[in-house]
XYZ file of C-alpha atoms in Angstrom:
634
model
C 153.830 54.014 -35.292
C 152.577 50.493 -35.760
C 151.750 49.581 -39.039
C 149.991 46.366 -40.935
C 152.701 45.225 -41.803
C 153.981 45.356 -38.645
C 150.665 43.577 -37.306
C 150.967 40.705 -39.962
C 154.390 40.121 -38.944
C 153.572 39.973 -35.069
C 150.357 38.380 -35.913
C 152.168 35.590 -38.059
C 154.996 35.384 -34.926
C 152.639 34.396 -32.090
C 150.473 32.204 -34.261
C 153.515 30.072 -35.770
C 154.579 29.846 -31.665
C 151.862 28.545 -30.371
C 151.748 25.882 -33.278
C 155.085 24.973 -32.896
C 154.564 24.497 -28.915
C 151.750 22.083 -30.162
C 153.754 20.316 -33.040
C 156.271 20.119 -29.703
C 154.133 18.447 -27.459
C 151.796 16.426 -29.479
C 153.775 15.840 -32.567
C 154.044 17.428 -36.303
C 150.429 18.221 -37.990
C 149.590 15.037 -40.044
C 153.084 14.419 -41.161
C 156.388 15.615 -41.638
C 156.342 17.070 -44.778
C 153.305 19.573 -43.858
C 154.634 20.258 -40.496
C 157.715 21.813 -42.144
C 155.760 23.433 -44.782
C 153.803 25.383 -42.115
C 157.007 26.258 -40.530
C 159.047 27.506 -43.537
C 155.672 29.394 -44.760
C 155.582 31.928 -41.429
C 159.491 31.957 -41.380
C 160.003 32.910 -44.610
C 156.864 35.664 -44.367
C 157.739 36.989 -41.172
C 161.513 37.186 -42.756
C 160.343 39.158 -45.551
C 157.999 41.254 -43.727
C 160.513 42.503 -41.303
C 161.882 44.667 -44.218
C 166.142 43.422 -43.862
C 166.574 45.334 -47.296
C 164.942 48.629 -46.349
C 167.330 50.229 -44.587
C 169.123 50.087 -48.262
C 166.483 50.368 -50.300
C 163.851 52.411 -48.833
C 160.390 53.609 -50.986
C 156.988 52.042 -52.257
C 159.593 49.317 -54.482
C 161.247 47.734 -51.635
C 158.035 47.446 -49.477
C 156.101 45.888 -53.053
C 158.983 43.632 -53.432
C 159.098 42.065 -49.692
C 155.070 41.418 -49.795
C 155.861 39.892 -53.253
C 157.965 37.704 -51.774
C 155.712 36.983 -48.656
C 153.066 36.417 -50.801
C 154.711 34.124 -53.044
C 156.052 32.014 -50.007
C 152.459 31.843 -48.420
C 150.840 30.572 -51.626
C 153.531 28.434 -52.367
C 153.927 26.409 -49.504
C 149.922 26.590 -48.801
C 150.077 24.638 -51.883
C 152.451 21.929 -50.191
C 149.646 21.500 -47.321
C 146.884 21.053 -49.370
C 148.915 18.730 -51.802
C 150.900 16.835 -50.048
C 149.406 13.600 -50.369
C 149.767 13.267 -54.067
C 152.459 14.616 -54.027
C 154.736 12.704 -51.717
C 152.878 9.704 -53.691
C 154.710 10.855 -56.903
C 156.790 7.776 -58.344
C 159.079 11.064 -59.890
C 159.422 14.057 -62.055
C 157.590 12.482 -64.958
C 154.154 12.820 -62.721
C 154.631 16.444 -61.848
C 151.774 18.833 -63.286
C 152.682 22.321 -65.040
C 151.413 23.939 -61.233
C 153.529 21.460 -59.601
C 156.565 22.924 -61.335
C 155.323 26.277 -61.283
C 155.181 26.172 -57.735
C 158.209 24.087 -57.432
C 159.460 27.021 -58.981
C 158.424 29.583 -56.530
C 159.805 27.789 -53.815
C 163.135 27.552 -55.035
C 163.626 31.054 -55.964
C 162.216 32.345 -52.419
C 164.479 30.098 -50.497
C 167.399 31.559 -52.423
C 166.068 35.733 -51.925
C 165.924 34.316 -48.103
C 169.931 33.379 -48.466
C 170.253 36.414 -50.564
C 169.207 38.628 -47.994
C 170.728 37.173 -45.072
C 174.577 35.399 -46.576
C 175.718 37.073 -50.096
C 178.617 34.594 -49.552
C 175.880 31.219 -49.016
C 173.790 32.827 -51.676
C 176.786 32.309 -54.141
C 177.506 28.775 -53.617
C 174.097 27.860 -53.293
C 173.429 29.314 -56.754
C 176.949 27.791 -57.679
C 175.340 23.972 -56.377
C 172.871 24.669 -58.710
C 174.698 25.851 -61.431
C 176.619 22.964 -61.087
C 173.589 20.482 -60.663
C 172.824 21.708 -64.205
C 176.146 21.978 -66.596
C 177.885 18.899 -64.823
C 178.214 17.584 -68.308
C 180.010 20.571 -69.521
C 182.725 19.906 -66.575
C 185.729 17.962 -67.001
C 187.384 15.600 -64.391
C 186.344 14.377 -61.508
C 183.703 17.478 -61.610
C 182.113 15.770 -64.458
C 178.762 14.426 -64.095
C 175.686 13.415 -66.795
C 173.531 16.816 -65.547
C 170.132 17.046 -64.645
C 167.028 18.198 -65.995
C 164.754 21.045 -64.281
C 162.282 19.066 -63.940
C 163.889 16.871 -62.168
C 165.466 19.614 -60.160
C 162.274 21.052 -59.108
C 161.148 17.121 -57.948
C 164.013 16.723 -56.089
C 164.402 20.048 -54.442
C 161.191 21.424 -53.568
C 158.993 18.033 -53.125
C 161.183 15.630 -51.440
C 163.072 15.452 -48.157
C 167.040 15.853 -50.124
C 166.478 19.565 -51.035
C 164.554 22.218 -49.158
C 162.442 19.943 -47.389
C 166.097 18.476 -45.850
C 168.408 18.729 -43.270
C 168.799 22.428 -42.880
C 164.774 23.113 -42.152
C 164.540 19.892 -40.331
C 166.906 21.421 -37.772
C 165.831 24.628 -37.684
C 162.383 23.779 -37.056
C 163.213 20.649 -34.587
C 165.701 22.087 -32.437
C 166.421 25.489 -33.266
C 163.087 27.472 -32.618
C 162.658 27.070 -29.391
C 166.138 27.678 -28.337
C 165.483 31.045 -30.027
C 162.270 31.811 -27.618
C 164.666 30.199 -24.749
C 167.233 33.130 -25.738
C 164.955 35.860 -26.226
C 163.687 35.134 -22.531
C 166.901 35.054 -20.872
C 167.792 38.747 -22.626
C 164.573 39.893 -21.389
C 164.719 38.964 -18.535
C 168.185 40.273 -18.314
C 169.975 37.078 -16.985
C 173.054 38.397 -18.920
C 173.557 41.164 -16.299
C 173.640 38.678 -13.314
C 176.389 36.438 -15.398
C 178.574 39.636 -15.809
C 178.015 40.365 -12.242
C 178.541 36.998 -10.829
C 181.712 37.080 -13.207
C 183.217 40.313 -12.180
C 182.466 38.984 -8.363
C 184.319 35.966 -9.113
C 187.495 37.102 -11.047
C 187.585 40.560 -11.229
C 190.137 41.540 -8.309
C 192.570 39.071 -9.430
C 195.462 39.917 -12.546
C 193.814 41.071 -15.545
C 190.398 40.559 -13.806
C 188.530 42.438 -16.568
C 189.934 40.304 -19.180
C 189.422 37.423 -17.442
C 185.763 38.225 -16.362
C 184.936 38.767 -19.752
C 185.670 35.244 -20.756
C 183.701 34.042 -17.739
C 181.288 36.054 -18.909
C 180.684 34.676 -22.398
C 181.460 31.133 -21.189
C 178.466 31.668 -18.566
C 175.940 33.744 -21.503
C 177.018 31.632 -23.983
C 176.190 28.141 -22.588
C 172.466 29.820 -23.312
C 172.691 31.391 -26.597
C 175.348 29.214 -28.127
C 176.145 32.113 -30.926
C 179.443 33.472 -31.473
C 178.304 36.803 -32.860
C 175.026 36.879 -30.722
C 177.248 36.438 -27.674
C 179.558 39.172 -29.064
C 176.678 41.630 -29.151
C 175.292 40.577 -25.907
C 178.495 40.168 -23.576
C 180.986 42.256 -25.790
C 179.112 45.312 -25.533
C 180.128 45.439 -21.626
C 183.180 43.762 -21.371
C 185.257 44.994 -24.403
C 185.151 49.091 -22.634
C 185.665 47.512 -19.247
C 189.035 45.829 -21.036
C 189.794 49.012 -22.722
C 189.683 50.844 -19.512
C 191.575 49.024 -17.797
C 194.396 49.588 -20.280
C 194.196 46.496 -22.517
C 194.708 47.898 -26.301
C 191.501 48.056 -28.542
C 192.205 45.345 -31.026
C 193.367 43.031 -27.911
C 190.265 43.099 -26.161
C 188.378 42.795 -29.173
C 190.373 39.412 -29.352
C 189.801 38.300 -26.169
C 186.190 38.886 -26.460
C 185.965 36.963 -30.007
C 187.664 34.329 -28.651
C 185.744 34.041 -25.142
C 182.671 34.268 -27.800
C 183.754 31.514 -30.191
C 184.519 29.398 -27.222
C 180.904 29.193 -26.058
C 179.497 27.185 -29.049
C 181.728 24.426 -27.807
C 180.254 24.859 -24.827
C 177.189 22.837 -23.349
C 174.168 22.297 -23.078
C 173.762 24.880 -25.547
C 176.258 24.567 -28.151
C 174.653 26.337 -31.211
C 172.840 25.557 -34.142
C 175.426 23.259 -35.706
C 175.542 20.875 -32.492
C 171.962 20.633 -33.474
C 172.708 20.235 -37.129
C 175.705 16.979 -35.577
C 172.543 15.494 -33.973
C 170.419 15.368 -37.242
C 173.943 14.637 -39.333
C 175.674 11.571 -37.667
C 172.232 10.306 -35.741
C 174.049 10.505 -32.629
C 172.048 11.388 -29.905
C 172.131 15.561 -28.944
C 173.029 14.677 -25.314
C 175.494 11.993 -26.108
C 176.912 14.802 -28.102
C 177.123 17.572 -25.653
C 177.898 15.343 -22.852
C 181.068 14.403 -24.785
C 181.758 18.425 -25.767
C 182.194 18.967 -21.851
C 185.971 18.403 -21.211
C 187.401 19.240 -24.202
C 185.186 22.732 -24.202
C 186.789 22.867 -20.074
C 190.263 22.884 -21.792
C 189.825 25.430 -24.454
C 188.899 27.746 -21.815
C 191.528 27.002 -19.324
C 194.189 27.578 -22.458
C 192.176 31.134 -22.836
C 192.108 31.837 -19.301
C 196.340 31.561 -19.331
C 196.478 33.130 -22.351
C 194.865 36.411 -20.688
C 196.915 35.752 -17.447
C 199.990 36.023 -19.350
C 198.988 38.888 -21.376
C 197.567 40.995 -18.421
C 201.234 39.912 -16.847
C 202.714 40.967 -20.234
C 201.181 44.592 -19.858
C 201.143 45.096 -15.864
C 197.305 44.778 -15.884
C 195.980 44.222 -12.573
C 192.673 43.741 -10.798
C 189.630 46.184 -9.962
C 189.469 47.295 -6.603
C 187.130 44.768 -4.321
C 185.142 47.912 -3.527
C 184.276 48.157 -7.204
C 183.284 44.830 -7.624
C 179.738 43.771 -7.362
C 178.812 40.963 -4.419
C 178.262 37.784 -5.618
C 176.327 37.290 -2.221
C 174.354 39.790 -3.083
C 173.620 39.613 -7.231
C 172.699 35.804 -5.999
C 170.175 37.041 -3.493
C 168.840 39.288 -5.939
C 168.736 37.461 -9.094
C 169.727 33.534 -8.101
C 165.774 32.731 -9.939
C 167.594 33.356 -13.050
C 169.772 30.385 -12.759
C 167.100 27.756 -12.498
C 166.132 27.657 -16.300
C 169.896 27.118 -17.533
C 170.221 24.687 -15.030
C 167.260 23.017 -15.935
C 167.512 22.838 -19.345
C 171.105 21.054 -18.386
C 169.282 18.614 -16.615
C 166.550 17.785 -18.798
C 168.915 17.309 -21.990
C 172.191 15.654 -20.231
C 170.127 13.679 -17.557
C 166.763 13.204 -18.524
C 168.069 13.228 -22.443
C 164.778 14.940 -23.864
C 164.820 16.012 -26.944
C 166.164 18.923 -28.021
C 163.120 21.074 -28.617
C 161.141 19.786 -25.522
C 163.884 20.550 -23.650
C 164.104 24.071 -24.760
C 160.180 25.067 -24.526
C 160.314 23.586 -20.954
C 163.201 25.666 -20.324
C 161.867 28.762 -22.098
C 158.367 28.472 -20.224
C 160.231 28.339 -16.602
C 162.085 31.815 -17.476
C 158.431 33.171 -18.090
C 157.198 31.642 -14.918
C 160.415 31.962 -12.849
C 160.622 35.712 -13.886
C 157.434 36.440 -11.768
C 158.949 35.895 -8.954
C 161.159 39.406 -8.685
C 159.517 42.847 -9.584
C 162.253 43.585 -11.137
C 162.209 40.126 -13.864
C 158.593 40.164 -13.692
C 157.093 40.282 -17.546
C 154.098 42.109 -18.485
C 151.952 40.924 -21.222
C 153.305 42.845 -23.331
C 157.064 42.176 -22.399
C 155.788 38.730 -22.950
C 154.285 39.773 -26.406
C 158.088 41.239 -27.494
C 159.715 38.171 -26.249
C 157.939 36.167 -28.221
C 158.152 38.387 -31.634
C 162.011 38.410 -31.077
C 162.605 34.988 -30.787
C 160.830 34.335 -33.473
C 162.351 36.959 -36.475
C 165.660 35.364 -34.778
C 164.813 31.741 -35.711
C 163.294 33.344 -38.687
C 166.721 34.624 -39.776
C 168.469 31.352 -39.266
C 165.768 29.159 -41.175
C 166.032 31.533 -43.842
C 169.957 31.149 -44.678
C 170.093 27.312 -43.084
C 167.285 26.266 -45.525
C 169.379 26.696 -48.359
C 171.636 24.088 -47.231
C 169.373 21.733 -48.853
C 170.685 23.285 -52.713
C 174.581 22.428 -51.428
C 173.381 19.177 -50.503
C 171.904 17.865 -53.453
C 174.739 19.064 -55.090
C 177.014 16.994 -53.428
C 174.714 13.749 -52.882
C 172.694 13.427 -56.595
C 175.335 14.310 -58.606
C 178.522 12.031 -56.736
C 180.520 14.850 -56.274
C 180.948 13.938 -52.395
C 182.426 10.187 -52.503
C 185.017 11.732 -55.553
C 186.162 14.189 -52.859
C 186.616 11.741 -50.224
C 189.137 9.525 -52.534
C 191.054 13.041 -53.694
C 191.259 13.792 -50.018
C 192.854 10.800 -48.808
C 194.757 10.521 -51.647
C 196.366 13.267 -51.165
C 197.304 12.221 -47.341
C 198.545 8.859 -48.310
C 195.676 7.543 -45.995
C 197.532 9.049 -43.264
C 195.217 10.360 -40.277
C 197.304 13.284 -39.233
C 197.918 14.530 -42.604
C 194.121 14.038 -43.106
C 193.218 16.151 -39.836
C 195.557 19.034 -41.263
C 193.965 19.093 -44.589
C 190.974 19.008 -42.886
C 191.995 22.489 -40.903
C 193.164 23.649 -43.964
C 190.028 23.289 -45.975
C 187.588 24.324 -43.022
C 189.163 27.685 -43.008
C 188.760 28.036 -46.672
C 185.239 27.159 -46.632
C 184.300 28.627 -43.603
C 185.639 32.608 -44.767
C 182.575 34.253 -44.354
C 180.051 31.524 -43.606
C 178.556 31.397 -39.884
C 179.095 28.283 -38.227
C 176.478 25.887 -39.192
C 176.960 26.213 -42.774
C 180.345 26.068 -42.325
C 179.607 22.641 -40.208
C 177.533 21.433 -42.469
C 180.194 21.744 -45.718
C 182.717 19.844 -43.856
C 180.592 17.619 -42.825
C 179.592 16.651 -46.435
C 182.968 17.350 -47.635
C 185.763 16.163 -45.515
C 183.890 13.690 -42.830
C 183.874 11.139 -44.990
C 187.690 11.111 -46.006
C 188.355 11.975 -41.794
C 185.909 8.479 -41.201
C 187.993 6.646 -43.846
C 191.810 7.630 -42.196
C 189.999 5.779 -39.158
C 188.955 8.950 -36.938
C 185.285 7.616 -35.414
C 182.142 9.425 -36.460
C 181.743 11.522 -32.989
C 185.158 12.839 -32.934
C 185.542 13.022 -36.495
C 182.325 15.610 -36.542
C 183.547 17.166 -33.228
C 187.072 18.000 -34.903
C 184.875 19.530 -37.896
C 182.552 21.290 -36.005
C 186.025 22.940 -33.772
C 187.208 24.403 -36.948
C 184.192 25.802 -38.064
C 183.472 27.807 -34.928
C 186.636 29.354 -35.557
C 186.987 30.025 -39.331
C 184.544 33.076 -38.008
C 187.000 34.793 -37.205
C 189.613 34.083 -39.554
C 191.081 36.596 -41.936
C 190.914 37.393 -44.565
C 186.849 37.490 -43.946
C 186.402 37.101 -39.929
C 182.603 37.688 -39.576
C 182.688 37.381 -35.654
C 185.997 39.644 -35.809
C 184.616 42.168 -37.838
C 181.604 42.789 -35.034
C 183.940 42.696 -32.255
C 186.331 45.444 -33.672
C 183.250 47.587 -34.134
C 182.247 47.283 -30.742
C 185.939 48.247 -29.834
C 186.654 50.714 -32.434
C 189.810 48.831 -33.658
C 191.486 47.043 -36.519
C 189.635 44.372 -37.400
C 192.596 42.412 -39.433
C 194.324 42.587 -35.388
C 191.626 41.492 -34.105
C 191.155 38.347 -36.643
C 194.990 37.958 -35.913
C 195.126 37.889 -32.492
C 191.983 35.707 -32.158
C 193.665 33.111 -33.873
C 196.911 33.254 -32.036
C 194.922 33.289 -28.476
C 192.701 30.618 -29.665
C 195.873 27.829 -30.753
C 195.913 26.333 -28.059
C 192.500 25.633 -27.309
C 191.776 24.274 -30.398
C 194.507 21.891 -30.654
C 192.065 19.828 -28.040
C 190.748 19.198 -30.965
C 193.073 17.071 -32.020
C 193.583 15.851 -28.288
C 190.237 14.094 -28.083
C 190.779 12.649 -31.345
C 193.743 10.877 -30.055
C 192.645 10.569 -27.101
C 189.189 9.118 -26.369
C 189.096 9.435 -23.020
C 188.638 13.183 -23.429
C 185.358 12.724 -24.988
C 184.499 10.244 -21.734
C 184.950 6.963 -23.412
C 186.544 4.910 -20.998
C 187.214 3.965 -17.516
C 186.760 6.703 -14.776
C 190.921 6.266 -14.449
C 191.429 6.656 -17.947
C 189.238 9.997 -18.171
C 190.820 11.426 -15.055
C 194.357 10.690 -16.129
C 194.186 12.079 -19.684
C 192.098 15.071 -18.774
C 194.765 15.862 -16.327
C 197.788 15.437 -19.098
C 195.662 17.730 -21.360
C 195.453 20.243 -18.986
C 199.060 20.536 -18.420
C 199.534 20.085 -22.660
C 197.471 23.070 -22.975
C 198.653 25.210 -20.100
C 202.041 24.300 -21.298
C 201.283 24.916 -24.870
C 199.641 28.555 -23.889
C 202.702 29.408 -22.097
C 205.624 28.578 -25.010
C 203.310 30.501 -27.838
C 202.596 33.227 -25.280
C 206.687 33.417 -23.651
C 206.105 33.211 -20.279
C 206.698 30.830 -17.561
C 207.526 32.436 -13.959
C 209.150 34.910 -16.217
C 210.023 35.867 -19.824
C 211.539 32.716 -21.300
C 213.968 32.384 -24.779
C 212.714 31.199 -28.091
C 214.536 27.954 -27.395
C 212.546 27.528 -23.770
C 209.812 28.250 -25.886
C 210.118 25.462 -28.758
C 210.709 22.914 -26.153
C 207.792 23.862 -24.043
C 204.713 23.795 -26.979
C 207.580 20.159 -28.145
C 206.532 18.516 -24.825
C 203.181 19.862 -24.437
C 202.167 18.144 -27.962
C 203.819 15.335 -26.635
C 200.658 14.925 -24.147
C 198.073 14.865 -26.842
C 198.243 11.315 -27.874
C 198.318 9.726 -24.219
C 200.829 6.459 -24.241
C 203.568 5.524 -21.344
C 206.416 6.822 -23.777
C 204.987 10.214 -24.404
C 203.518 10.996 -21.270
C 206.985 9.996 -19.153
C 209.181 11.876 -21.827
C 206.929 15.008 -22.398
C 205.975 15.029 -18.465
C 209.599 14.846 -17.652
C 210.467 17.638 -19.961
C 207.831 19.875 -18.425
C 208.658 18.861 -14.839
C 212.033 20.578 -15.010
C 211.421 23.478 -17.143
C 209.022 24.219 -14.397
C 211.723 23.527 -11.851
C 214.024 25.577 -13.370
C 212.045 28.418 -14.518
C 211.522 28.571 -10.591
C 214.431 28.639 -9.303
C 215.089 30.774 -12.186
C 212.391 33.210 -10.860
C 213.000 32.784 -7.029
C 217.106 33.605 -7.680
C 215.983 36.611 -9.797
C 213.538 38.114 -6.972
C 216.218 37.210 -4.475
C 219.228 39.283 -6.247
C 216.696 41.726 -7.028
C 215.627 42.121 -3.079
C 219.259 42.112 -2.211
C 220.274 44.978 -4.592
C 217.288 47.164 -3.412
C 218.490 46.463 0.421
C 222.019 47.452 -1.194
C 221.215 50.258 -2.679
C 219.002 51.798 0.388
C 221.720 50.825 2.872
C 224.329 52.637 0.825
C 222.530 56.066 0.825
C 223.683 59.105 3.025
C 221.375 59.752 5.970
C 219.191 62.570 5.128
């Protein structure tokens, strides 16, 4: 049964989307400041409304203590819009009124319930950057700074653009929301069932064909949500049972899936909220970004797509039956109206290079119109109604942990914590770039254990970008490396987030799952440190150079797939192995040298392994011919 609250939170949903589709279209409502004040005031009331606690808590308390906290945002940030020209005219803290701070206050202390609620883990280090903000004259070292006041606090973080006002709202509310309506109308619309189809039509009879469906699968779904877990949930729920049938162990396909998933953030156009967060971060343009994502995000999933081939090999998995298999011909004919609104929204941010947002509630209103066009997509005002209200408590989820970036932030940036990092980082490394890319691995899986990818992004970004930038890496792959390793610190034990949902869906060990994610993922992600080698890979350069070291990649990762996985036209020796991943890694930093030396190296393991594999069959052939020519007649 509906109830008001229900109605206030639906109510709230539509209202805040058709403003936002304004604020899209004809700019922000009289400046920036109010504009994001709106937005945070129905995210954070809609968040609150839709009860997350309740299912822990339920009773008269828990529903008192979410309106509380509604109310309290509302009145709060109402006070921002009404205010906001004296108080962006403030020369400082000194000038602030006792409502000023009380409402300060307020704002601070919802923002952190919002965390609360949706990251324990965030929730602790945001209360840990302000903890810190506070006694940094009780630290010692290079921790130690002169403190600040809360008055000054409150100035800072609740009426200026370095705390909640910042980065993390600015993002959410500029390119996030209306990916989150885009997302919500592809899943309605069910354009997720015509990927898996198209996928299953396309790879499904060949070796391993489940397996390797599934990562077409979340490659395809996950160019349009751009979530690791949300593609998890949406492709997983199919293709981890199909792997499981087929005979691929529980924890394996749970892998495969996680990995698939992960892989899709790198993915464009799409390429999650933390691509969106890059944008906002380095001031490089969103296309210019995913543009440059495009090869290396090819080879991580041609190093996954060998990586199932061998293990499908490994276990004797072979395809489905082509009468099983769905038509592509036909799932086209039935459903090809899906496709246009991915497509377009590649167009319009790659080629046209709109913005972000614009490009996303173009995108979103085509799936709406497009979807009339079948009975079977066709929305009816009320599927349009739930479309809307889901995209929204989505984007009101993410605004409500991503906000309270702005508290890590200030941390870092007011009291010089950052820049002191920075020199401890590269002197540790000597200055050395390598050494400063593999403390940079090392300390995005530490901070990334149980933080989803943007805030992950986002702590690196402050963290270790500038020590990266220093070694002499360049902004754009300096923040792509970053960005790599926080995809995958999701699903990195000892806390694996993206893991830990796959294994449910699979019923199995979520430790093997986090495990073999990593191991299946190793190869991908050491494109990662291709590209930053190798510029080419993020299409800097002539068409020749591009071509040439995309084509030395591929065999490095190919290669590199093979040695970790064992395999090559056959089960190979440890030693076969060592010198396979040796000359693949040779290929990541293109010169003459390496290239001739690692390329030669490759050339005639393959040759060998083949004639290895050709002499094997043949003695094998001519032992079964033996052995049937030798038998008595019957």
């Amino acid at each position: 049964m509906r109830t008001f609250t229900d109605t206030v939170s639906s109510t709230t949903s539509v209202a805040i989307a058709a403003y936002m589709v304004y604020a899209t279209v004809f700019g922000p409502y009289k400046t920036t400041i109010v504009h994001l004040a709106l937005f945070l005031m129905a995210m954070l009331a809609i968040y609150f409304l839709r009860g997350k606690d309740r299912a822990d808590r339920r009773g008269a308390y828990s529903r008192v203590f979410d309106w509380g906290m509604a109310t309290a945002s509302v009145a709060a940030l109402l006070y921002v819009v009404f205010e906001w020209e004296r108080l962006i005219g403030l020369w400082g803290a000194a000038f602030l009124t006792r409502v000023d701070l009380m409402v300060g206050g307020v704002i601070v202390v919802v923002v952190l319930e919002a965390a609360r609620r949706e990251s324990f883990a965030f929730f602790l280090l945001s209360l840990a950057s302000i903890l810190y903000i506070f006694l940094g004259d009780s630290m010692i070292g290079v921790l130690r700074h002169p403190g600040m006041d809360l008055d000054r606090f409150i100035y800072l973080t609740a009426f200026t653009g370095e705390g909640v006002f910042g980065l993390g709202l600015d993002v959410a509310a500029s390119y996030l929301f209306m990916f989150m309506l885009l997302s919500s109308a592809l899943d309605r619309t069910k354009t997720g069932d015509l990927v898996m189809k198209l996928s299953n039509a396309l790879v499904g009879a060949k070796v391993g064909g489940p397996a390797k469906a599934a990562v077409f699968a979340s490659a395809g779904l996950g160019t349009m949500i751009g979530s690791s877990i949300g593609n998890v949930i949406s492709t997983g729920t199919f293709t981890i049972p199909m792997m499981k049938r087929a005979g691929i162990v529980a924890h394996k396909a749970a892998a495969i899936e996680t990995t698939a998933s992960e892989g899709s953030q790198i993915l464009p156009p799409v390429m999650g909220t933390a691509a969106f967060i890059m944008a906002e971060f380095t001031g490089i343009p969103y296309a210019a970004i995913a543009l440059a994502a495009v090869l290396p995000a090819l080879l991580y999933f041609v190093s996954l797509y060998i990586v199932v081939h061998i293990e499908s090999v490994r276990i004797g998995l072979l395809g489905v039956s082509k009468d099983e298999l769905p038509s592509a011909r036909q799932a086209l004919r039935e459903g090809w109206h899906l496709l246009v609104a991915p497509l377009a929204l590649f167009y319009l941010l790659l080629v046209e290079q709109m913005s972000p947002g614009y490009a996303g509630m173009i995108s979103a209103g085509l799936v709406l119109a497009i979807s009339t066009m079948r009975t079977g997509t066709r929305m009816s005002v009320r599927d349009l109604h739930a479309t809307v209200i889901d995209g929204v408590r989505i984007a009101a989820g993410i605004t409500a942990l991503i906000t309270a970036v702005g508290f890590v932030q200030q941390a870092l940036v007011t009291t010089g914590l950052a820049p002191r990092l920075t020199d401890i980082i590269l002197a540790a490394s000597s200055g050395s770039m390598l050494v400063t890319l593999m403390l940079a691995v090392v300390v995005a899986t530490l901070l990334g254990m149980g933080l989803p990818t943007p805030i992950a992004y986002v702590m690196l970004a402050l963290f270790v970008a500038p020590a990266m930038e220093r070694a002499g890496v360049p902004t754009l792959p300096c923040h792509l490396f970053l960005f790599y390793f926080a995809v995958k610190s999701g699903s990195t034990p000892p806390v694996a987030v993206t893991a830990m949902v796959a294994a449910g869906i699979a019923n199995a060990n979520w430790w093997l799952t986090g495990v073999y994610s990593f191991l299946y993922a190793i190869p991908g992600f050491i494109v990662a440190f291709m590209f930053v080698y190798s510029p080419p890979l993020l299409l800097e350069g002539s068409a020749l150079d591009i071509a040439v070291n995309f084509a030395l990649a591929v065999a490095g990762v190919v290669g590199i797939a093979a040695g970790l996985q064992g395999w090559l036209f056959g089960w190979i020796g440890w030693v076969e192995r060592a010198l396979l991943v040796a000359a693949s890694i040779l290929l990541i930093r293109y010169s003459l040298a390496s290239a001739v030396v690692g390329g030669g190296i490759l050339v005639t393991l393959y040759i060998y392994r083949r004639f290895v594999s050709e002499r094997r069959r043949a003695n094998d052939l001519a032992a079964a011919q033996a052995d049937i020519g030798g038998r008595p007649d019957s």
